Coordinates of C-alpha atoms and ligand atoms in Angstrom, one line a residue:
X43 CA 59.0 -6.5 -16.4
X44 CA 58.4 -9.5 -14.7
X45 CA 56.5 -12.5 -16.8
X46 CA 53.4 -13.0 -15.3
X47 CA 52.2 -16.7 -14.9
X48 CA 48.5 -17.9 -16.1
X49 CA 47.5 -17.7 -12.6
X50 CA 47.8 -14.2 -12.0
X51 CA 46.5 -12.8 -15.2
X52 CA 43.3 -14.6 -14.0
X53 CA 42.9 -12.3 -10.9
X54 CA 44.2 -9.1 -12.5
X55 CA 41.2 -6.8 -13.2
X56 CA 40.3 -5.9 -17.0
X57 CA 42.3 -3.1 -18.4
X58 CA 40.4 -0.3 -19.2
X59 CA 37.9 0.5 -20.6
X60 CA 36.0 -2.4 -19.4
X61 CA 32.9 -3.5 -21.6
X62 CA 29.1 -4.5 -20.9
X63 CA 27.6 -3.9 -24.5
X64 CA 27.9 -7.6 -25.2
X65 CA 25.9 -8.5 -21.8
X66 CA 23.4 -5.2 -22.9
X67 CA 23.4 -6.1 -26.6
X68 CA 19.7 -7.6 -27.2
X69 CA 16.8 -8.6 -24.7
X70 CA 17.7 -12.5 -24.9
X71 CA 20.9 -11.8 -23.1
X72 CA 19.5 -9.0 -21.3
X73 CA 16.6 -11.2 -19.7
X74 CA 19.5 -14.0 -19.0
X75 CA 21.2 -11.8 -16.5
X76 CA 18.5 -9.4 -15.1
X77 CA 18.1 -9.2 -11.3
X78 CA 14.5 -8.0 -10.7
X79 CA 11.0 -9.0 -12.5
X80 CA 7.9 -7.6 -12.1
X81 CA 4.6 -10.1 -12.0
X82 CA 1.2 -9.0 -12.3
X83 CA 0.1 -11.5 -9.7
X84 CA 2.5 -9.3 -7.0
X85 CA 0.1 -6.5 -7.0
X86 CA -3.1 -5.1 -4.8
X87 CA -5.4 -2.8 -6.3
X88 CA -6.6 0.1 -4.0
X89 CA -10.6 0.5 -4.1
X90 CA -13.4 2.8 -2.1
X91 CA -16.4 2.2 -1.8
X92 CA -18.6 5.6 -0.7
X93 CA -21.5 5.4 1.1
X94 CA -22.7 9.6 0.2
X95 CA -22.4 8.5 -3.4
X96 CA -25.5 7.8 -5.8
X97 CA -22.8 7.2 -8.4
X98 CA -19.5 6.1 -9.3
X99 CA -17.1 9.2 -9.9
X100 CA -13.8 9.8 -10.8
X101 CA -11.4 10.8 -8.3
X102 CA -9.2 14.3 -8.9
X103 CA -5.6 13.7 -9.9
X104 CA -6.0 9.7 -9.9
X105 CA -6.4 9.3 -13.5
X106 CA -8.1 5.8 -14.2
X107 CA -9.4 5.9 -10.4
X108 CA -13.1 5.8 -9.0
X109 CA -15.0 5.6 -6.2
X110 CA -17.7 3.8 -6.0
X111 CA -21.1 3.0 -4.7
X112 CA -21.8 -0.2 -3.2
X113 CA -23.9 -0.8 -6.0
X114 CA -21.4 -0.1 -8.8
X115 CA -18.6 -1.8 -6.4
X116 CA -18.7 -5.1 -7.9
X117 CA -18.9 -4.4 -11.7
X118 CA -15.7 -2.3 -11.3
X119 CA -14.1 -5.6 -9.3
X120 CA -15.6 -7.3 -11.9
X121 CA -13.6 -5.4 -14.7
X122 CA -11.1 -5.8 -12.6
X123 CA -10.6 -9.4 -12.4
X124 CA -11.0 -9.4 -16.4
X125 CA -7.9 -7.3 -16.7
X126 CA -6.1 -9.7 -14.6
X127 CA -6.3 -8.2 -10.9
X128 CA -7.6 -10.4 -8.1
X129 CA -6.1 -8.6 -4.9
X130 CA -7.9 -5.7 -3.6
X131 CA -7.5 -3.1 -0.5
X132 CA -11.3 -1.8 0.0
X133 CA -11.5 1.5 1.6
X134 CA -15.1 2.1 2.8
X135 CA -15.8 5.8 3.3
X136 CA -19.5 6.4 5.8
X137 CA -21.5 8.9 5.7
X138 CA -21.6 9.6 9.3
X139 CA -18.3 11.4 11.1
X140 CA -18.6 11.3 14.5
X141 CA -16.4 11.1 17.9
X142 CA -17.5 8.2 19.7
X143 CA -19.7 5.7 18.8
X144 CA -18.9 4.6 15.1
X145 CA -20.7 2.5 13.2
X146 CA -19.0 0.1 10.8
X147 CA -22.2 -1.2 8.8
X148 CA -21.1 0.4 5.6
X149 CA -17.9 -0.8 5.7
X150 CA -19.5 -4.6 6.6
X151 CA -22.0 -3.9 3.7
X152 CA -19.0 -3.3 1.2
X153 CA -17.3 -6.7 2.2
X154 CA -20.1 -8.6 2.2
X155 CA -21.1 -7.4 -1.2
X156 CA -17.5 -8.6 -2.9
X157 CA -17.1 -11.5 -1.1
X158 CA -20.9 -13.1 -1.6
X159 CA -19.8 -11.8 -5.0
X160 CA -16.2 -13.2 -5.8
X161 CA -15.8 -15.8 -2.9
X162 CA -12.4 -16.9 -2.7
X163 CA -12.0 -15.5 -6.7
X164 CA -10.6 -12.3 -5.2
X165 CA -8.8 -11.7 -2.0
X166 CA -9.8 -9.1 -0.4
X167 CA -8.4 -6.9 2.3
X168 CA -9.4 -4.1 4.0
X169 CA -7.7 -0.9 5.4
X170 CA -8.4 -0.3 9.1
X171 CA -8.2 3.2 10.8
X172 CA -10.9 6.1 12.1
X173 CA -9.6 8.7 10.0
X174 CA -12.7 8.7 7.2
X175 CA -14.8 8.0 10.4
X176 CA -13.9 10.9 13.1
X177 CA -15.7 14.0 12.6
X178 CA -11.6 16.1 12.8
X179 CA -10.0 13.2 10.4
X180 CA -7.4 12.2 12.9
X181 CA -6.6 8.2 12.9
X182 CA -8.2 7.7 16.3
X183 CA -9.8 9.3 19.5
X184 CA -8.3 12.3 20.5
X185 CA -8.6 13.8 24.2
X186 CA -11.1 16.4 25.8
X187 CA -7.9 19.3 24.9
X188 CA -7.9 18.0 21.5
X189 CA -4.4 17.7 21.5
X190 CA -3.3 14.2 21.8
X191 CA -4.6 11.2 20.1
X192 CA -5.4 8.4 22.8
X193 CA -3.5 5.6 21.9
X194 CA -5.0 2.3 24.0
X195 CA -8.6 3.5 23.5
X196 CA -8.2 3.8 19.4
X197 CA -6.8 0.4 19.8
X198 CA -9.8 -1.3 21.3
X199 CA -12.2 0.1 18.8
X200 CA -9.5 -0.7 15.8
X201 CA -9.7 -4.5 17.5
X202 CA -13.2 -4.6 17.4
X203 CA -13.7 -3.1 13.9
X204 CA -10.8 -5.8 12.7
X205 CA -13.2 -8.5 13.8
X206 CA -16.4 -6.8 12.5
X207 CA -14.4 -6.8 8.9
X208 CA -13.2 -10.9 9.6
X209 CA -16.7 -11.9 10.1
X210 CA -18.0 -10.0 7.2
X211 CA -15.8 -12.2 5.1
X212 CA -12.1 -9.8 4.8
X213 CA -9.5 -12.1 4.1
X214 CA -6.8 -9.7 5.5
X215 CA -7.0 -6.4 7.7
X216 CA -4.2 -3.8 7.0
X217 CA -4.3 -0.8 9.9
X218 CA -2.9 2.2 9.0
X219 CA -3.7 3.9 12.0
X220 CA 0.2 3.7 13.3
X221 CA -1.0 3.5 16.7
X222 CA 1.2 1.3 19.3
X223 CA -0.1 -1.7 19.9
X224 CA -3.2 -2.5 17.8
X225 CA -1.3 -5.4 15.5
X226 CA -1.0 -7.4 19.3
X227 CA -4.5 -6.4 19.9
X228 CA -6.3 -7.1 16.6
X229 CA -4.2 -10.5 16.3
X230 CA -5.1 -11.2 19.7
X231 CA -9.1 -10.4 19.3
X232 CA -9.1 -12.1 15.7
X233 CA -7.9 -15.2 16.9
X234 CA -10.5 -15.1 20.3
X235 CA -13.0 -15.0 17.7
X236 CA -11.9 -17.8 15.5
X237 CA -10.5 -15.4 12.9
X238 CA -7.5 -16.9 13.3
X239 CA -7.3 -17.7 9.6
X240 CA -7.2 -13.7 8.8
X241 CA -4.3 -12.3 7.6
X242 CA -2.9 -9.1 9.1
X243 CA -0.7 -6.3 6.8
X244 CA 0.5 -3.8 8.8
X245 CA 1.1 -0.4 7.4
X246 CA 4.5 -0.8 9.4
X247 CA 6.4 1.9 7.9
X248 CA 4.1 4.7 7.3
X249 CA 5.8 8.2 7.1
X250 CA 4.1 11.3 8.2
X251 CA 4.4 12.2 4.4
X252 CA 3.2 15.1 2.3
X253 CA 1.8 12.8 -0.1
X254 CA -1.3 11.8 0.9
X255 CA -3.4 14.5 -0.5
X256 CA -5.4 13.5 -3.4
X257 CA -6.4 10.2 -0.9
X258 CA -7.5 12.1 1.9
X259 CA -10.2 13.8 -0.7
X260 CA -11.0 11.0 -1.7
X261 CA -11.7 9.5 1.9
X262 CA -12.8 12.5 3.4
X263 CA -9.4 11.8 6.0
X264 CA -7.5 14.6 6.0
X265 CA -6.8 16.1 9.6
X266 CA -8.6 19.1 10.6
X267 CA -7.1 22.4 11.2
X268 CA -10.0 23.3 14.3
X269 CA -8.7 21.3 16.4
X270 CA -5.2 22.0 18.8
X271 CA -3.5 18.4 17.2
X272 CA -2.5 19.6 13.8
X273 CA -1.1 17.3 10.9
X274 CA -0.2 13.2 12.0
X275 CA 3.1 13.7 13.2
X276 CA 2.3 12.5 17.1
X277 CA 1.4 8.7 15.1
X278 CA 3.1 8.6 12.0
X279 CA 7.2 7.9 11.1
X280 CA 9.0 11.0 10.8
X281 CA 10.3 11.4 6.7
X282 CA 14.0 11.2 9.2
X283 CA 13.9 8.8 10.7
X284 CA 15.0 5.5 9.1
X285 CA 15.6 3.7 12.8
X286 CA 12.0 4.1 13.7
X287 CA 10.4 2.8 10.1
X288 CA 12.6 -0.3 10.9
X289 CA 12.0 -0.8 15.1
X290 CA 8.3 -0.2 13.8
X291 CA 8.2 -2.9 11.4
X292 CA 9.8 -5.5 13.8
X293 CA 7.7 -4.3 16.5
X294 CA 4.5 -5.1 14.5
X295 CA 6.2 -8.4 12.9
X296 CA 6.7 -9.7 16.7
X297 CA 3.2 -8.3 17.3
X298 CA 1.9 -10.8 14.6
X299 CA 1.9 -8.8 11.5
X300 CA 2.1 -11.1 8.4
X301 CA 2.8 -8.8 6.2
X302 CA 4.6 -5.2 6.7
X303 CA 4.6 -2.4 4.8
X304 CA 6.6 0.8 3.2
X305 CA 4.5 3.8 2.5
X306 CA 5.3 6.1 0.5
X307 CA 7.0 4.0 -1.8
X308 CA 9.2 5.7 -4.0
X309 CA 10.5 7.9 -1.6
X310 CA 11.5 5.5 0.8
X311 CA 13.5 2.8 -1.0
X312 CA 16.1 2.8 1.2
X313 CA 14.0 1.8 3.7
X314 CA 12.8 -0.9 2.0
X315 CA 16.3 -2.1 0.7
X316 CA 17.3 -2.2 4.7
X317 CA 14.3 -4.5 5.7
X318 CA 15.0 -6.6 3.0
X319 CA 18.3 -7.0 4.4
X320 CA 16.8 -7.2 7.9
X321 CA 13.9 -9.2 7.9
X322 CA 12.6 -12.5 5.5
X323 CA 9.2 -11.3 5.9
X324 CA 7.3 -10.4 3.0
X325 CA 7.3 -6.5 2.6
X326 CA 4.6 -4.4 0.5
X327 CA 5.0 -1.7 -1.3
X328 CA 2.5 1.5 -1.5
X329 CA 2.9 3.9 -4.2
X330 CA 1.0 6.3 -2.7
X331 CA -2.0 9.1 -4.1
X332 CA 0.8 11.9 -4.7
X333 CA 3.3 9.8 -5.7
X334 CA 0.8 8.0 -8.2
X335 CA -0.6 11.8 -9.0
X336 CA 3.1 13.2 -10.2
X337 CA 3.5 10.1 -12.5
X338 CA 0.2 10.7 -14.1
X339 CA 0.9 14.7 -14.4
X340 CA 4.2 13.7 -16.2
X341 CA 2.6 11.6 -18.7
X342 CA -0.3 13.7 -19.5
X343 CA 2.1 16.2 -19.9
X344 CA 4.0 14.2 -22.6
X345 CA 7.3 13.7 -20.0
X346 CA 7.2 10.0 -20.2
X347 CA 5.3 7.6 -21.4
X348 CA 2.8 6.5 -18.7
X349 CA 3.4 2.8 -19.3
X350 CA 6.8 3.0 -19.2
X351 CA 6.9 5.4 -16.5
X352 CA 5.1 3.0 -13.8
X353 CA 6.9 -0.2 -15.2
X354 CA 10.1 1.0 -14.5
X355 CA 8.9 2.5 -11.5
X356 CA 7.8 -1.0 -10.4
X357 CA 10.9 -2.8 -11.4
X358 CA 12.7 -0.3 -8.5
X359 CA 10.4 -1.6 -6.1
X360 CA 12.0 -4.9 -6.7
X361 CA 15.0 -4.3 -6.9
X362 CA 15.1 -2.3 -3.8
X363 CA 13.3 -6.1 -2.3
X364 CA 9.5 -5.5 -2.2
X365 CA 7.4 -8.6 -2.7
X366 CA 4.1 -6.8 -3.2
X367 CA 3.0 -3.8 -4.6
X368 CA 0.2 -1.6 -4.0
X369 CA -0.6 0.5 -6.9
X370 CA -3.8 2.7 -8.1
X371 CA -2.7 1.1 -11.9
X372 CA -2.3 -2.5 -10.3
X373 CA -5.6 -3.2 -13.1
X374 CA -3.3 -2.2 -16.2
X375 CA 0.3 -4.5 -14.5
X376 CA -0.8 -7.5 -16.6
X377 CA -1.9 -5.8 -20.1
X378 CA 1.7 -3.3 -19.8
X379 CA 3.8 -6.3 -18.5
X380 CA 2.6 -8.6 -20.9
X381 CA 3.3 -6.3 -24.1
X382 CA 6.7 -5.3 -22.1
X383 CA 7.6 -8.8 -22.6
X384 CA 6.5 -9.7 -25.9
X385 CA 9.3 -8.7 -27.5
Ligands
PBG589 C1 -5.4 6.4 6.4 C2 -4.6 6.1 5.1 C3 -3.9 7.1 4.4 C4 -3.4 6.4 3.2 C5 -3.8 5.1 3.4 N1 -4.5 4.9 4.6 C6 -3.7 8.5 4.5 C7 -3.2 9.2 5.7 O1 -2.5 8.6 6.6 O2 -3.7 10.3 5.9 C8 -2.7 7.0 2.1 C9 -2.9 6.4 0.8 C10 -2.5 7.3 -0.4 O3 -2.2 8.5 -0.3 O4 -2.7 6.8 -1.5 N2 -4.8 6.1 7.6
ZN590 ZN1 -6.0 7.1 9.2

């Protein structure tokens, strides 16, 4: 056998069985080489505000969630802040559904009250579609046949609601709508109207999913089966297709997005991973109702521990390359990733 010089031996690969207990062995070295950590100051905290409600209630299958009145609104940001949150996404549900004609006075009423409130304390943005608005839950005006949603009219209302929200003091608007177009159009009518300070997250990557259920209770959203347009899948990403999500996302970055989005979350991580890889914009996370609801059922019913359940959960999100992450426990991330850390 031939003698082998110092040289080679230092690019020979280990014999087997290679080892990694030394670089596992405790949390000091552990924490020296790990690739992805979790902050609580990464994460937005999902709120709705109810305008049929005299009080606060607690929402089905979202342990530790509410929805509020806009009189008990600001107690529960209030509490909020005190655990350690100060980024919220404010869902106003109104009273009224209609076709034509909304009125967005609620969901100005809801703004106003946080940010008179909190000021620049919290940051607040606010989801923007028609769904918890149109009397057949779809995201936007549909036609006379009922069977297509009309794309450039839902945009011009979404653009004028977008400004509505700016001047009522939102420091970020967030459509989830998925119709083409509206991040030009919102950007464009924000910035006519000296909103151009106004932040814009778009829900970029939003998947016709199964997993919006318990959310569309909440908001009174969920599409109606009268009607010949059944389900979202004329507006929303296919669960396929992977090509779309991403064309999407750059189309609504080019558009003026700030901020895109991946929703569901957990689901989806290769999607997520591939516009990390793609883009340098900042992408947000949302684990969504469904997604939320199953980690809850397993740790009610003993499976994991619901702490650890969501923290490891949230360390995929980075890993896959999310910078923010929308979570219905975002007001427990500081408590659980403090004690995570005190070890
Ligand atoms: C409305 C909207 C939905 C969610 C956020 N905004 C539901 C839908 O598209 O029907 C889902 C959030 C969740 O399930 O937690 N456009
Ligand atoms: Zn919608």
């Amino acid at each position: 056998m031939a003698k082998t010089s110092v040289n080679e031996s230092a690019i020979t690969p280990p014999a087997y069985p290679a080892t990694f207990r030394r670089l596992r062995a405790n949390p000091h070295i552990r924490s020296l080489v790990e690739m992805a950590r979790i902050h609580s100051s990464e994460f937005i905290q999902p709120i709705f505000a109810d305008e049929t409600l005299t009080e606060r209630e607690s929402v089905r299958h979202l342990n530790g969630v509410y929805s509020e009145t806009l009189e008990t609104l600001s107690a529960s940001v209030e509490r909020d802040i005190a655990a350690g949150v100060r980024k919220f996404l404010l869902f106003p549900v109104p009273a009224e559904k209609v076709e034509h004609g909304f009125r967005f006075d609620f969901a100005t009423r809801a703004v106003q009250t946080l940010k008179s409130r909190f000021g620049s304390d919290i940051w607040l943005a606010n989801d923007l579609c028609l769904c918890s608005y149109t009397a057949h839950g779809h995201c936007g005006i549909i036609n006379a046949e009922g069977n297509r949603l009309l794309n450039d009219e839902t945009v011009q209302i979404l653009a004028d609601y977008a400004c509505v929200l700016a001047e009522a003091g939102a420091d970020c608007i967030a459509p989830s709508d998925m119709t083409d177009g509206r991040i030009h159009a919102i950007r464009q009518t924000l910035d006519a109207h000296g909103f151009d300070h106004t932040a814009i997250m778009s829900y970029s990557a939003k998947f016709a999913s199964k997993l919006y259920g318990p959310f569309r209770d909440v908001c009174k959203s969920a599409p109606s089966s009268a009607i010949a347009l059944q389900g979202r899948t004329t507006y929303q990403i296919s669960p396929d297709n992977l090509h779309d999500a991403l064309q999407s996302t750059f189309r609504d970055l080019s558009e003026g997005a700030d901020m895109v989005m991946v929703k569901p979350a957990a689901w989806y991580l290769d999607v997520v991973s591939r516009l990390r890889q793609e883009t340098t914009a900042p992408i947000a996370v949302y684990h969504v109702s469904g997604e939320y609801a199953a980690l809850e059922l397993m740790a009610a019913n003993g499976l994991l521990e619901r702490s650890e359940g969501h923290l490891e959960l949230w360390t995929a999100f980075k890993r896959a390359g999310a910078n923010v992450i929308i979570s219905y426990a975002a007001r427990e991330a500081k408590a659980w990733i403090d004690a995570a850390e005190s070890f």
